[in-house]
mmCIF file of C-alpha atoms in Angstrom:
data_model
loop_
_atom_site.group_PDB
_atom_site.id
_atom_site.type_symbol
_atom_site.label_atom_id
_atom_site.label_comp_id
_atom_site.label_asym_id
_atom_site.label_seq_id
_atom_site.Cartn_x
_atom_site.Cartn_y
_atom_site.Cartn_z
ATOM 1 C CA MET A 1 0.002 -0.002 -0.001
ATOM 2 C CA THR A 2 2.801 2.376 0.877
ATOM 3 C CA GLY A 3 4.496 1.674 -2.436
ATOM 4 C CA SER A 4 1.336 2.526 -4.323
ATOM 5 C CA ALA A 5 0.934 5.815 -2.484
ATOM 6 C CA GLU A 6 4.567 6.714 -3.084
ATOM 7 C CA SER A 7 4.372 5.916 -6.792
ATOM 8 C CA SER A 8 1.489 8.394 -7.221
ATOM 9 C CA ARG A 9 3.335 11.125 -5.329
ATOM 10 C CA PRO A 10 3.570 14.248 -7.530
ATOM 11 C CA PRO A 11 7.081 15.380 -8.474
ATOM 12 C CA GLY A 12 8.538 17.740 -5.884
ATOM 13 C CA LEU A 13 6.212 16.594 -3.126
ATOM 14 C CA PRO A 14 8.085 15.743 0.087
ATOM 15 C CA ARG A 15 8.189 12.010 0.886
ATOM 16 C CA GLY A 16 5.267 11.038 3.100
ATOM 17 C CA SER A 17 3.253 14.122 2.276
ATOM 18 C CA SER A 18 -0.230 13.722 0.814
ATOM 19 C CA THR A 19 -0.813 17.186 -0.581
ATOM 20 C CA PRO A 20 0.852 18.859 -3.533
ATOM 21 C CA PRO A 21 3.086 21.840 -2.819
ATOM 22 C CA PRO A 22 1.603 25.315 -3.206
ATOM 23 C CA ARG A 23 2.207 26.860 -6.596
ATOM 24 C CA PRO A 24 2.537 30.508 -7.553
ATOM 25 C CA VAL A 25 -0.430 32.184 -9.201
ATOM 26 C CA VAL A 26 -0.309 35.561 -10.907
ATOM 27 C CA GLY A 27 -2.674 38.085 -12.451
ATOM 28 C CA VAL A 28 -1.903 41.242 -14.419
ATOM 29 C CA ASP A 29 -4.063 43.978 -15.897
ATOM 30 C CA ILE A 30 -3.680 47.315 -17.650
ATOM 31 C CA VAL A 31 -6.235 50.135 -17.739
ATOM 32 C CA SER A 32 -6.313 53.302 -19.792
ATOM 33 C CA VAL A 33 -6.183 56.323 -17.493
ATOM 34 C CA LEU A 34 -7.871 58.416 -20.167
ATOM 35 C CA ARG A 35 -10.783 56.010 -20.419
ATOM 36 C CA MET A 36 -11.138 55.955 -16.644
ATOM 37 C CA ALA A 37 -11.084 59.745 -16.552
ATOM 38 C CA ASP A 38 -13.836 59.814 -19.180
ATOM 39 C CA VAL A 39 -16.027 57.302 -17.326
ATOM 40 C CA VAL A 40 -15.594 59.067 -13.972
ATOM 41 C CA ALA A 41 -16.308 62.452 -15.535
ATOM 42 C CA ARG A 42 -19.489 61.213 -17.220
ATOM 43 C CA LEU A 43 -20.853 58.810 -14.603
ATOM 44 C CA GLY A 44 -19.182 60.008 -11.386
ATOM 45 C CA GLU A 45 -20.589 58.551 -8.186
ATOM 46 C CA ARG A 46 -22.952 56.191 -10.067
ATOM 47 C CA PHE A 47 -19.923 54.394 -11.484
ATOM 48 C CA ALA A 48 -17.526 54.780 -8.578
ATOM 49 C CA SER A 49 -19.940 53.576 -5.919
ATOM 50 C CA ARG A 50 -20.602 50.362 -7.839
ATOM 51 C CA VAL A 51 -16.939 49.536 -8.469
ATOM 52 C CA PHE A 52 -14.980 50.984 -5.562
ATOM 53 C CA THR A 53 -15.413 50.676 -1.801
ATOM 54 C CA ARG A 54 -16.059 53.710 0.352
ATOM 55 C CA THR A 55 -12.427 53.603 1.543
ATOM 56 C CA GLU A 56 -11.105 53.487 -2.026
ATOM 57 C CA ILE A 57 -13.267 56.467 -2.972
ATOM 58 C CA GLU A 58 -12.378 58.511 0.096
ATOM 59 C CA SER A 59 -8.667 57.926 -0.413
ATOM 60 C CA ALA A 60 -8.800 59.318 -3.967
ATOM 61 C CA PRO A 61 -6.991 62.627 -4.508
ATOM 62 C CA PRO A 62 -9.217 65.617 -5.353
ATOM 63 C CA LEU A 63 -7.618 66.681 -8.631
ATOM 64 C CA SER A 64 -9.211 64.993 -11.626
ATOM 65 C CA GLY A 65 -6.011 63.773 -13.301
ATOM 66 C CA ALA A 66 -4.629 62.216 -10.123
ATOM 67 C CA GLN A 67 -8.065 60.853 -9.321
ATOM 68 C CA ALA A 68 -8.297 59.088 -12.674
ATOM 69 C CA ARG A 69 -4.868 57.503 -12.124
ATOM 70 C CA HIS A 70 -5.932 56.448 -8.613
ATOM 71 C CA PHE A 71 -9.096 54.756 -9.877
ATOM 72 C CA ALA A 72 -7.424 53.278 -12.974
ATOM 73 C CA ALA A 73 -4.691 51.667 -10.854
ATOM 74 C CA ARG A 74 -7.221 50.220 -8.434
ATOM 75 C CA PHE A 75 -9.450 48.946 -11.219
ATOM 76 C CA ALA A 76 -6.415 47.249 -12.794
ATOM 77 C CA ALA A 77 -5.565 45.794 -9.381
ATOM 78 C CA LYS A 78 -9.066 44.342 -8.923
ATOM 79 C CA GLU A 79 -8.929 42.785 -12.405
ATOM 80 C CA ALA A 80 -5.423 41.406 -11.718
ATOM 81 C CA VAL A 81 -6.738 39.754 -8.544
ATOM 82 C CA PHE A 82 -9.683 38.277 -10.468
ATOM 83 C CA LYS A 83 -7.227 36.811 -12.975
ATOM 84 C CA LEU A 84 -5.159 35.372 -10.157
ATOM 85 C CA LEU A 85 -8.242 33.764 -8.602
ATOM 86 C CA GLN A 86 -9.437 32.399 -11.974
ATOM 87 C CA PRO A 87 -13.204 32.346 -11.436
ATOM 88 C CA THR A 88 -14.791 29.662 -13.621
ATOM 89 C CA THR A 89 -18.187 31.348 -13.768
ATOM 90 C CA ALA A 90 -18.992 34.992 -13.087
ATOM 91 C CA ALA A 91 -16.267 37.115 -11.533
ATOM 92 C CA PRO A 92 -17.024 38.391 -8.016
ATOM 93 C CA PRO A 93 -18.290 41.972 -7.678
ATOM 94 C CA TRP A 94 -15.494 44.534 -7.973
ATOM 95 C CA LYS A 95 -16.117 45.772 -4.437
ATOM 96 C CA ASP A 96 -15.301 42.300 -3.098
ATOM 97 C CA VAL A 97 -11.651 43.121 -3.825
ATOM 98 C CA GLU A 98 -10.540 46.155 -1.828
ATOM 99 C CA ILE A 99 -7.237 47.857 -2.517
ATOM 100 C CA GLY A 100 -5.557 49.842 0.227
ATOM 101 C CA ARG A 101 -2.140 51.040 1.249
ATOM 102 C CA THR A 102 -0.140 50.683 4.422
ATOM 103 C CA ALA A 103 1.292 53.743 6.145
ATOM 104 C CA GLY A 104 4.542 52.905 4.381
ATOM 105 C CA GLY A 105 2.888 52.958 0.969
ATOM 106 C CA SER A 106 2.738 49.215 0.241
ATOM 107 C CA CYS A 107 -0.388 47.880 -1.478
ATOM 108 C CA VAL A 108 -2.792 45.783 0.566
ATOM 109 C CA VAL A 109 -5.473 43.480 -0.874
ATOM 110 C CA THR A 110 -8.494 42.711 1.292
ATOM 111 C CA LEU A 111 -11.030 40.208 -0.014
ATOM 112 C CA HIS A 112 -14.692 40.187 0.902
ATOM 113 C CA GLY A 113 -17.730 38.064 0.034
ATOM 114 C CA ARG A 114 -17.471 35.939 -3.093
ATOM 115 C CA ALA A 115 -13.850 36.916 -3.738
ATOM 116 C CA GLU A 116 -12.893 35.747 -0.255
ATOM 117 C CA GLU A 117 -14.807 32.492 -0.788
ATOM 118 C CA LEU A 118 -13.150 31.981 -4.192
ATOM 119 C CA ALA A 119 -9.712 32.513 -2.652
ATOM 120 C CA ARG A 120 -10.533 29.918 -0.005
ATOM 121 C CA GLN A 121 -11.612 27.451 -2.710
ATOM 122 C CA ARG A 122 -8.385 28.114 -4.637
ATOM 123 C CA GLY A 123 -6.293 27.756 -1.513
ATOM 124 C CA VAL A 124 -4.931 31.271 -1.979
ATOM 125 C CA GLY A 125 -3.782 33.041 1.177
ATOM 126 C CA ASP A 126 -2.097 36.433 1.144
ATOM 127 C CA ILE A 127 -1.973 38.271 -2.165
ATOM 128 C CA THR A 128 0.957 40.541 -2.941
ATOM 129 C CA LEU A 129 0.141 43.456 -5.212
ATOM 130 C CA SER A 130 2.104 46.069 -7.116
ATOM 131 C CA MET A 131 0.548 48.982 -8.994
ATOM 132 C CA THR A 132 2.100 51.629 -11.219
ATOM 133 C CA HIS A 133 0.877 54.260 -13.636
ATOM 134 C CA GLU A 134 2.022 56.721 -16.232
ATOM 135 C CA ASP A 135 -0.071 59.477 -17.791
ATOM 136 C CA ALA A 136 -1.849 57.097 -20.155
ATOM 137 C CA TYR A 137 -1.973 53.684 -18.442
ATOM 138 C CA ALA A 138 -2.142 52.061 -15.034
ATOM 139 C CA VAL A 139 -0.818 48.551 -14.498
ATOM 140 C CA ALA A 140 -1.201 46.119 -11.620
ATOM 141 C CA VAL A 141 0.346 42.742 -10.893
ATOM 142 C CA ALA A 142 -1.004 40.390 -8.224
ATOM 143 C CA VAL A 143 0.912 37.355 -6.982
ATOM 144 C CA GLY A 144 -0.090 34.662 -4.534
ATOM 145 C CA MET A 145 0.453 31.021 -3.652
ATOM 146 C CA SER A 146 -2.303 28.501 -4.361
ATOM 147 C CA GLN A 147 -2.870 25.213 -2.579
ATOM 148 C CA ASP A 148 -5.803 24.310 -4.840
ATOM 149 C CA LEU A 149 -6.256 20.544 -4.767
ATOM 150 C CA ASN A 150 -8.922 20.563 -7.447
ATOM 151 C CA ARG A 151 -6.996 22.233 -10.259
ATOM 152 C CA SER A 152 -7.220 20.294 -13.479
ATOM 153 C CA ASP A 153 -3.601 21.092 -14.382
ATOM 154 C CA GLN A 154 -1.962 19.801 -11.174
ATOM 155 C CA MET B 1 -35.117 41.951 -37.034
ATOM 156 C CA MET B 2 -33.885 44.431 -34.474
ATOM 157 C CA SER B 3 -36.238 45.180 -31.620
ATOM 158 C CA GLU B 4 -36.758 48.825 -30.709
ATOM 159 C CA ASP B 5 -35.717 47.993 -27.144
ATOM 160 C CA LEU B 6 -32.313 46.873 -28.353
ATOM 161 C CA LYS B 7 -31.627 50.013 -30.352
ATOM 162 C CA PRO B 8 -30.042 52.020 -27.468
ATOM 163 C CA VAL B 9 -27.871 49.017 -26.659
ATOM 164 C CA ILE B 10 -26.721 48.677 -30.269
ATOM 165 C CA ASP B 11 -26.154 52.434 -30.524
ATOM 166 C CA TRP B 12 -23.989 52.320 -27.396
ATOM 167 C CA LEU B 13 -21.972 49.340 -28.661
ATOM 168 C CA GLN B 14 -21.428 51.055 -32.021
ATOM 169 C CA MET B 15 -20.401 54.285 -30.317
ATOM 170 C CA LYS B 16 -17.847 52.360 -28.214
ATOM 171 C CA ASN B 17 -16.582 50.370 -31.202
ATOM 172 C CA ASN B 18 -16.164 52.821 -34.026
ATOM 173 C CA ASP B 19 -15.412 50.351 -36.773
ATOM 174 C CA LEU B 20 -18.561 48.312 -36.249
ATOM 175 C CA GLU B 21 -21.497 48.676 -38.613
ATOM 176 C CA ASP B 22 -23.568 45.580 -37.990
ATOM 177 C CA ILE B 23 -23.723 43.486 -34.837
ATOM 178 C CA PRO B 24 -25.193 39.999 -35.324
ATOM 179 C CA ARG B 25 -27.622 39.126 -32.554
ATOM 180 C CA ASP B 26 -25.660 35.987 -31.700
ATOM 181 C CA LEU B 27 -22.215 37.611 -31.754
ATOM 182 C CA ASP B 28 -20.269 36.972 -28.530
ATOM 183 C CA LEU B 29 -19.816 40.529 -27.258
ATOM 184 C CA ILE B 30 -17.353 39.508 -24.542
ATOM 185 C CA GLU B 31 -15.105 37.242 -26.614
ATOM 186 C CA ASN B 32 -15.006 39.841 -29.398
ATOM 187 C CA ARG B 33 -14.144 42.555 -26.867
ATOM 188 C CA LEU B 34 -17.107 44.767 -27.714
ATOM 189 C CA ILE B 35 -17.587 44.953 -23.951
ATOM 190 C CA ASP B 36 -14.421 44.861 -21.880
ATOM 191 C CA SER B 37 -13.972 44.997 -18.132
ATOM 192 C CA LEU B 38 -14.003 48.784 -17.876
ATOM 193 C CA SER B 39 -17.006 49.272 -20.137
ATOM 194 C CA PHE B 40 -18.908 46.428 -18.441
ATOM 195 C CA MET B 41 -20.021 48.553 -15.471
ATOM 196 C CA GLU B 42 -20.878 51.384 -17.834
ATOM 197 C CA PHE B 43 -22.972 48.956 -19.840
ATOM 198 C CA ILE B 44 -24.803 47.817 -16.708
ATOM 199 C CA LEU B 45 -25.631 51.437 -15.899
ATOM 200 C CA LEU B 46 -26.986 51.878 -19.416
ATOM 201 C CA LEU B 47 -29.198 48.812 -18.986
ATOM 202 C CA GLU B 48 -30.399 50.060 -15.614
ATOM 203 C CA SER B 49 -31.510 53.302 -17.202
ATOM 204 C CA LEU B 50 -33.333 51.345 -19.939
ATOM 205 C CA VAL B 51 -35.171 48.973 -17.592
ATOM 206 C CA ALA B 52 -35.610 51.585 -14.832
ATOM 207 C CA ARG B 53 -34.429 49.293 -12.062
ATOM 208 C CA ASP B 54 -31.200 48.406 -10.301
ATOM 209 C CA ILE B 55 -29.253 45.409 -11.544
ATOM 210 C CA PRO B 56 -27.342 44.227 -8.456
ATOM 211 C CA ALA B 57 -23.806 43.106 -9.105
ATOM 212 C CA ASP B 58 -24.399 39.944 -7.081
ATOM 213 C CA GLU B 59 -27.016 38.788 -9.601
ATOM 214 C CA LEU B 60 -24.878 39.267 -12.678
ATOM 215 C CA SER B 61 -23.713 36.470 -14.923
ATOM 216 C CA VAL B 62 -21.539 37.174 -17.937
ATOM 217 C CA ASP B 63 -23.755 34.894 -20.017
ATOM 218 C CA GLN B 64 -26.636 37.343 -19.530
ATOM 219 C CA PHE B 65 -24.609 39.928 -21.470
ATOM 220 C CA ARG B 66 -22.892 37.668 -23.939
ATOM 221 C CA THR B 67 -25.081 38.372 -27.003
ATOM 222 C CA LEU B 68 -27.756 40.823 -28.041
ATOM 223 C CA ASP B 69 -30.241 37.943 -27.903
ATOM 224 C CA ALA B 70 -29.259 37.180 -24.302
ATOM 225 C CA ILE B 71 -29.500 40.854 -23.313
ATOM 226 C CA GLU B 72 -32.965 41.117 -24.774
ATOM 227 C CA VAL B 73 -34.179 37.962 -23.037
ATOM 228 C CA HIS B 74 -32.689 38.751 -19.633
ATOM 229 C CA PHE B 75 -33.200 42.502 -19.392
ATOM 230 C CA LEU B 76 -35.428 43.989 -22.051
ATOM 231 C CA GLN B 77 -38.451 41.743 -22.084
ATOM 232 C CA PRO B 78 -41.276 41.986 -19.579
ATOM 233 C CA LYS B 79 -40.697 39.761 -16.561
ATOM 234 C CA GLU B 80 -43.614 37.453 -17.440
ATOM 235 C CA SER B 81 -42.376 36.947 -20.997
ATOM 236 C CA ALA B 82 -38.747 36.353 -19.945
ATOM 237 C CA SER B 83 -39.708 33.868 -17.235
ATOM 238 C CA SER B 84 -42.086 31.975 -19.506
ATOM 239 C CA ARG B 85 -39.069 31.042 -21.648
ATOM 240 C CA GLY B 86 -37.688 29.111 -18.677
#
């Protein structure tokens, strides 16, 4: 019996262990700052309140250009996290992924609701996030480790 | 034949996608990038204004927006008619 279990052990799995090792998962997204500025200018609170949490809205700078970059970077970050979590049906609501910053300026991802549940299903714990922007585009990269036992590509 | 209810939706899609003249009713709007992630919320707000009700994010499925046919069935037909289709 032991021999059978050992022969089915995935490569890289420590001897005697029954679960595969966690594997890195990554998501990336890019958003046009100009498009975000246009949407925010036309739809304002109607759009923002459906996509961003109260904290994300209140932390936005007041000037329109900086505000568009703020929202574009956070929208890219939410999409990057969705890509990392790989939902098989509908993606969770945008507000289920909240983007914040520490006092030192590092990005912090907080998951709520369906996004939190999806992360649990995927075996994803902490998510590390990096955001950047130029005048025209904002980019975000999300990285985590997944202990998903149900992945078809394990 | 295009329903009158769909006209604002088609107008919006054509405005967002300048090179598009005709949109087949069964064209996959998501796969063909006529609606991307940023325009998706904008599209929901357009639909809300057309149906005069909120469309909660928790109830959304991408398949409900995938084609013009799907949009008409799920959002633009009277509730009784939509539900009678199963």
